[in-house]
């Protein structure tokens, strides 16, 4: 799917996706669920996850205006620590209030993006990136926690195939930064990676490091093609490799197809 925005401009599709995702999460919170309700698989409650989203969107809005806001050192552990520190300082847990604040900061973010070029560089918790990728970062982050909230509240989630596609710029940028050097230390392999029906990218492992390419290698060791939701949940650590191997969700082939279920284990989701 192509983006009709002119060169150098922010992506209308990304801005619209961010606003629509924030609205979908806010709709869940406006139903006034119990803030103390647990989220399966996480240590956070519904109120804490919603408060974290408010804090994150506030941070992203400030980054989009050009402010320098240090937030950990880019490692999963330091980001987790910064998250907990922020929640300790910000005590609001009322879902309806958090819904309002989430939308307010998301709109501020959109306004800031519209006034600056997409290639403007910003410094984020995951390292430097351009403003266009920051939009993808915000979308990815909201979708991940929006999925958590929807699952905890037994409500429909907001992760669509189009939104996963729009998350790809950030997910690809983040890969080299979240690789687990110990697990990937002895791996030398070239992967072709893509969403079902979409483009394929190259991911190369060598000496514990990862390099991402916009084009798939001509002769990959392993090609992995995922259904979008499965890919997204794997990337964010919300689904195990075993759970992704359900027929029809993931396809893998090549000279070393056994590498496919190991691929997600080489990364640590922040």
CSV table of C-alpha atoms in Angstrom, one decimal:
chain,number,residue,atom,x,y,z
A,1,UNK,CA,0.0,0.0,0.0
A,2,UNK,CA,1.5,3.3,-1.0
A,3,UNK,CA,1.3,6.5,1.0
A,4,UNK,CA,0.1,9.6,-1.0
A,5,UNK,CA,1.8,12.1,1.2
A,6,UNK,CA,4.4,14.3,-0.7
A,7,UNK,CA,8.1,13.8,-0.1
A,8,UNK,CA,9.3,15.3,3.2
A,9,UNK,CA,5.8,15.6,4.6
A,10,UNK,CA,4.4,13.7,7.6
A,11,UNK,CA,2.2,10.7,6.7
A,12,UNK,CA,-1.5,11.4,6.9
A,13,UNK,CA,-2.1,7.7,7.2
A,14,UNK,CA,0.1,7.5,10.3
A,15,UNK,CA,-1.4,10.6,11.9
A,16,UNK,CA,-4.9,9.3,11.3
A,17,UNK,CA,-4.0,5.8,12.6
A,18,UNK,CA,-2.5,7.3,15.8
A,19,UNK,CA,-5.6,9.4,16.4
A,20,UNK,CA,-8.0,6.5,15.7
A,21,UNK,CA,-6.0,4.2,17.9
A,22,UNK,CA,-6.0,6.7,20.8
A,23,UNK,CA,-9.8,7.1,20.3
A,24,UNK,CA,-10.3,3.3,20.4
A,25,UNK,CA,-8.3,3.1,23.7
A,26,UNK,CA,-10.2,6.1,25.1
A,27,UNK,CA,-13.5,4.4,24.3
A,28,UNK,CA,-12.5,1.4,26.4
A,29,UNK,CA,-11.6,3.7,29.3
A,30,UNK,CA,-14.8,5.7,29.0
A,31,UNK,CA,-16.7,2.6,29.9
A,32,UNK,CA,-15.2,3.1,33.4
A,33,UNK,CA,-13.6,-0.3,33.9
A,34,UNK,CA,-12.2,-1.1,37.4
A,35,UNK,CA,-8.8,0.6,37.5
A,36,UNK,CA,-7.5,-2.2,39.7
A,37,UNK,CA,-8.4,-5.0,37.2
A,38,UNK,CA,-5.3,-7.1,36.4
A,39,UNK,CA,-3.9,-7.5,32.9
A,40,UNK,CA,-3.1,-11.1,32.1
A,41,UNK,CA,0.6,-11.8,31.8
A,42,UNK,CA,1.6,-8.3,33.1
A,43,UNK,CA,2.2,-6.9,36.5
A,44,UNK,CA,0.3,-3.7,35.7
A,45,UNK,CA,-3.4,-3.1,36.3
A,46,UNK,CA,-5.8,-1.5,33.8
A,47,UNK,CA,-5.3,1.9,35.6
A,48,UNK,CA,-1.5,1.6,35.5
A,49,UNK,CA,-1.4,0.6,31.9
A,50,UNK,CA,-3.7,3.5,31.0
A,51,UNK,CA,-1.6,5.9,33.1
A,52,UNK,CA,1.6,4.7,31.3
A,53,UNK,CA,0.0,5.4,27.9
A,54,UNK,CA,-0.8,9.0,29.0
A,55,UNK,CA,2.8,9.5,30.2
A,56,UNK,CA,4.2,8.0,27.0
A,57,UNK,CA,2.0,10.1,24.7
A,58,UNK,CA,3.0,13.2,26.7
A,59,UNK,CA,6.6,12.3,26.2
A,60,UNK,CA,6.2,11.6,22.5
A,61,UNK,CA,4.4,14.9,22.0
A,62,UNK,CA,7.2,16.8,23.7
A,63,UNK,CA,9.8,14.9,21.5
A,64,UNK,CA,7.8,15.8,18.4
A,65,UNK,CA,8.1,19.5,19.3
A,66,UNK,CA,11.9,19.2,19.5
A,67,UNK,CA,12.3,19.0,23.2
A,68,UNK,CA,15.1,16.7,24.6
A,69,UNK,CA,13.6,14.4,27.2
A,70,UNK,CA,16.0,11.7,28.4
A,71,UNK,CA,14.2,8.4,29.2
A,72,UNK,CA,16.5,5.6,30.1
A,73,UNK,CA,19.5,4.6,27.9
A,74,UNK,CA,17.7,2.6,25.2
A,75,UNK,CA,18.1,-0.8,26.9
A,76,UNK,CA,15.0,-2.7,27.9
A,77,UNK,CA,15.9,-2.7,31.6
A,78,UNK,CA,16.5,1.1,31.7
A,79,UNK,CA,13.2,1.8,29.9
A,80,UNK,CA,11.3,-0.5,32.3
A,81,UNK,CA,12.8,1.4,35.2
A,82,UNK,CA,11.9,4.8,33.8
A,83,UNK,CA,8.4,3.5,33.3
A,84,UNK,CA,8.0,2.5,36.9
A,85,UNK,CA,9.5,5.7,38.1
A,86,UNK,CA,7.0,7.7,36.0
A,87,UNK,CA,4.0,5.7,37.3
A,88,UNK,CA,5.2,6.3,40.9
A,89,UNK,CA,5.2,10.0,40.3
A,90,UNK,CA,1.9,10.2,38.3
A,91,UNK,CA,-0.9,8.9,40.6
A,92,UNK,CA,-3.9,9.4,38.4
A,93,UNK,CA,-5.7,6.0,37.8
A,94,UNK,CA,-9.3,7.1,37.0
A,95,UNK,CA,-10.1,5.6,33.5
A,96,UNK,CA,-12.3,8.4,32.3
A,97,UNK,CA,-9.7,11.1,33.2
A,98,UNK,CA,-6.9,9.0,31.6
A,99,UNK,CA,-9.0,8.7,28.4
A,100,UNK,CA,-9.3,12.5,28.2
A,101,UNK,CA,-5.5,13.0,28.8
A,102,UNK,CA,-4.6,10.3,26.3
A,103,UNK,CA,-6.5,12.0,23.5
A,104,UNK,CA,-5.2,15.4,24.5
A,105,UNK,CA,-1.6,14.4,24.2
A,106,UNK,CA,-2.2,12.4,21.0
A,107,UNK,CA,-3.7,15.5,19.4
A,108,UNK,CA,-0.8,17.6,20.6
A,109,UNK,CA,1.6,15.1,19.0
A,110,UNK,CA,-0.3,15.2,15.7
A,111,UNK,CA,-0.2,19.0,15.7
A,112,UNK,CA,3.6,19.0,16.4
A,113,UNK,CA,4.2,16.5,13.6
A,114,UNK,CA,2.2,18.5,11.1
A,115,UNK,CA,4.3,21.6,11.6
A,116,UNK,CA,7.7,19.9,11.1
A,117,UNK,CA,9.3,17.8,8.2
A,118,UNK,CA,9.1,14.0,8.5
A,119,UNK,CA,12.9,13.7,8.2
A,120,UNK,CA,13.5,15.9,11.3
A,121,UNK,CA,15.7,14.0,13.7
A,122,UNK,CA,14.6,13.5,17.3
A,123,UNK,CA,16.1,11.6,20.2
A,124,UNK,CA,13.8,9.0,21.7
A,125,UNK,CA,14.0,6.3,24.4
A,126,UNK,CA,14.9,3.9,21.6
A,127,UNK,CA,17.6,6.1,20.2
A,128,UNK,CA,17.7,8.7,17.4
A,129,UNK,CA,15.1,8.5,14.6
A,130,UNK,CA,13.3,10.8,12.2
A,131,UNK,CA,9.9,12.2,13.0
A,132,UNK,CA,8.2,9.9,10.5
A,133,UNK,CA,9.6,6.9,12.4
A,134,UNK,CA,8.6,8.5,15.7
A,135,UNK,CA,5.0,8.5,14.5
A,136,UNK,CA,5.3,4.8,13.8
A,137,UNK,CA,6.8,4.3,17.3
A,138,UNK,CA,3.8,6.0,19.0
A,139,UNK,CA,1.4,3.9,17.0
A,140,UNK,CA,3.3,0.7,17.9
A,141,UNK,CA,3.3,1.6,21.5
A,142,UNK,CA,-0.4,2.4,21.7
A,143,UNK,CA,-1.4,-0.7,19.8
A,144,UNK,CA,0.7,-2.9,22.1
A,145,UNK,CA,-0.9,-1.6,25.3
A,146,UNK,CA,-4.3,-1.1,23.7
A,147,UNK,CA,-4.2,-4.9,22.9
A,148,UNK,CA,-3.4,-5.5,26.6
A,149,UNK,CA,-6.3,-3.4,27.8
A,150,UNK,CA,-8.8,-4.9,25.3
A,151,UNK,CA,-7.8,-8.4,26.3
A,152,UNK,CA,-8.1,-7.6,30.1
A,153,UNK,CA,-11.5,-6.1,29.6
A,154,UNK,CA,-12.7,-8.7,27.1
A,155,UNK,CA,-13.4,-6.1,24.5
A,156,UNK,CA,-12.5,-6.0,20.7
A,157,UNK,CA,-8.9,-4.9,20.1
A,158,UNK,CA,-7.8,-2.2,17.7
A,159,UNK,CA,-4.8,-4.0,16.0
A,160,UNK,CA,-5.6,-4.0,12.3
A,161,UNK,CA,-3.5,-5.2,9.3
A,162,UNK,CA,-3.1,-1.6,8.1
A,163,UNK,CA,-1.9,-0.4,11.5
A,164,UNK,CA,0.6,-3.2,11.7
A,165,UNK,CA,1.9,-2.2,8.3
A,166,UNK,CA,2.3,1.4,9.6
A,167,UNK,CA,4.2,0.0,12.6
A,168,UNK,CA,6.8,-1.6,10.5
A,169,UNK,CA,9.1,1.5,10.1
A,170,UNK,CA,9.6,1.5,13.9
A,171,UNK,CA,9.8,-2.2,14.4
A,172,UNK,CA,12.5,-2.5,11.8
A,173,UNK,CA,14.4,0.5,13.3
A,174,UNK,CA,14.2,-1.1,16.7
A,175,UNK,CA,15.4,-4.6,15.8
A,176,UNK,CA,19.2,-3.8,16.0
A,177,UNK,CA,18.6,-2.1,19.3
A,178,UNK,CA,16.7,-4.9,21.0
A,179,UNK,CA,18.8,-7.9,19.8
A,180,UNK,CA,20.0,-10.1,22.6
A,181,UNK,CA,23.8,-10.4,21.9
A,182,UNK,CA,24.2,-13.5,24.0
A,183,UNK,CA,21.5,-15.4,22.2
A,184,UNK,CA,22.6,-14.2,18.8
A,185,UNK,CA,26.3,-14.5,19.4
A,186,UNK,CA,26.9,-17.6,17.3
A,187,UNK,CA,24.3,-17.0,14.6
A,188,UNK,CA,25.2,-16.1,11.0
A,189,UNK,CA,22.2,-16.0,8.9
A,190,UNK,CA,20.2,-13.9,6.4
A,191,UNK,CA,16.4,-13.8,6.8
A,192,UNK,CA,13.7,-12.5,4.5
A,193,UNK,CA,10.9,-11.2,6.7
A,194,UNK,CA,7.5,-9.8,5.8
A,195,UNK,CA,3.8,-9.5,6.4
A,196,UNK,CA,1.5,-11.7,4.3
A,197,UNK,CA,0.6,-9.8,1.2
A,198,UNK,CA,3.2,-7.1,1.9
A,199,UNK,CA,6.9,-6.3,1.1
A,200,UNK,CA,9.7,-8.3,2.5
A,201,UNK,CA,12.8,-7.0,4.3
A,202,UNK,CA,16.2,-8.4,5.0
A,203,UNK,CA,17.5,-9.1,8.5
A,204,UNK,CA,21.1,-10.2,8.8
A,205,UNK,CA,22.7,-11.7,11.9
A,206,UNK,CA,26.5,-11.7,12.4
A,207,UNK,CA,28.6,-11.8,15.6
A,208,UNK,CA,25.7,-10.9,17.9
A,209,UNK,CA,24.6,-7.9,15.8
A,210,UNK,CA,21.6,-7.3,13.5
A,211,UNK,CA,21.5,-5.3,10.3
A,212,UNK,CA,18.1,-4.5,8.7
A,213,UNK,CA,17.8,-4.0,4.9
A,214,UNK,CA,14.8,-2.5,3.0
A,215,UNK,CA,15.1,-5.3,0.5
A,216,UNK,CA,15.1,-9.0,1.1
A,217,UNK,CA,18.3,-10.9,0.3
A,218,UNK,CA,18.5,-12.8,-3.0
A,219,UNK,CA,19.2,-16.1,-1.3
A,220,UNK,CA,18.0,-16.0,2.3
A,221,UNK,CA,18.7,-18.8,4.7
A,222,UNK,CA,15.1,-18.6,5.9
A,223,UNK,CA,12.0,-16.7,4.7
A,224,UNK,CA,9.4,-15.9,7.3
A,225,UNK,CA,6.0,-14.5,6.3
A,226,UNK,CA,3.4,-13.8,9.0
A,227,UNK,CA,-0.2,-12.9,9.2
A,228,UNK,CA,-0.1,-9.2,10.5
A,229,UNK,CA,-1.5,-9.7,13.9
A,230,UNK,CA,0.7,-12.7,14.6
A,231,UNK,CA,3.8,-10.8,13.5
A,232,UNK,CA,2.9,-7.8,15.7
A,233,UNK,CA,2.2,-9.8,18.8
A,234,UNK,CA,5.5,-11.8,18.3
A,235,UNK,CA,7.4,-8.6,17.8
A,236,UNK,CA,6.1,-7.1,21.1
A,237,UNK,CA,6.5,-10.4,23.1
A,238,UNK,CA,2.7,-10.9,23.4
A,239,UNK,CA,2.8,-14.2,21.7
A,240,UNK,CA,5.3,-17.1,21.9
A,241,UNK,CA,6.9,-18.6,18.8
A,242,UNK,CA,5.1,-21.8,19.5
A,243,UNK,CA,1.8,-20.0,19.6
A,244,UNK,CA,2.6,-18.4,16.2
A,245,UNK,CA,3.1,-21.8,14.5
A,246,UNK,CA,-0.7,-22.4,14.1
A,247,UNK,CA,-1.3,-23.3,10.5
A,248,UNK,CA,-2.2,-20.2,8.4
A,249,UNK,CA,-0.5,-17.7,10.7
A,250,UNK,CA,3.2,-18.2,9.9
A,251,UNK,CA,4.9,-19.6,6.8
A,252,UNK,CA,8.6,-20.4,6.7
A,253,UNK,CA,10.9,-22.0,4.1
A,254,UNK,CA,14.4,-21.8,2.7
A,255,UNK,CA,17.8,-23.6,3.2
A,256,UNK,CA,17.5,-23.4,7.0
A,257,UNK,CA,13.7,-23.3,7.8
A,258,UNK,CA,14.3,-24.5,11.4
A,259,UNK,CA,15.6,-21.0,12.2
A,260,UNK,CA,12.1,-19.6,11.9
A,261,UNK,CA,10.8,-20.5,15.4
A,262,UNK,CA,14.1,-19.3,16.9
A,263,UNK,CA,13.9,-15.9,15.2
A,264,UNK,CA,11.9,-14.1,18.0
A,265,UNK,CA,14.1,-15.5,20.7
A,266,UNK,CA,17.0,-13.5,19.5
A,267,UNK,CA,15.4,-10.2,20.7
A,268,UNK,CA,14.3,-8.8,24.0
A,269,UNK,CA,11.1,-6.7,23.7
A,270,UNK,CA,11.5,-3.4,25.8
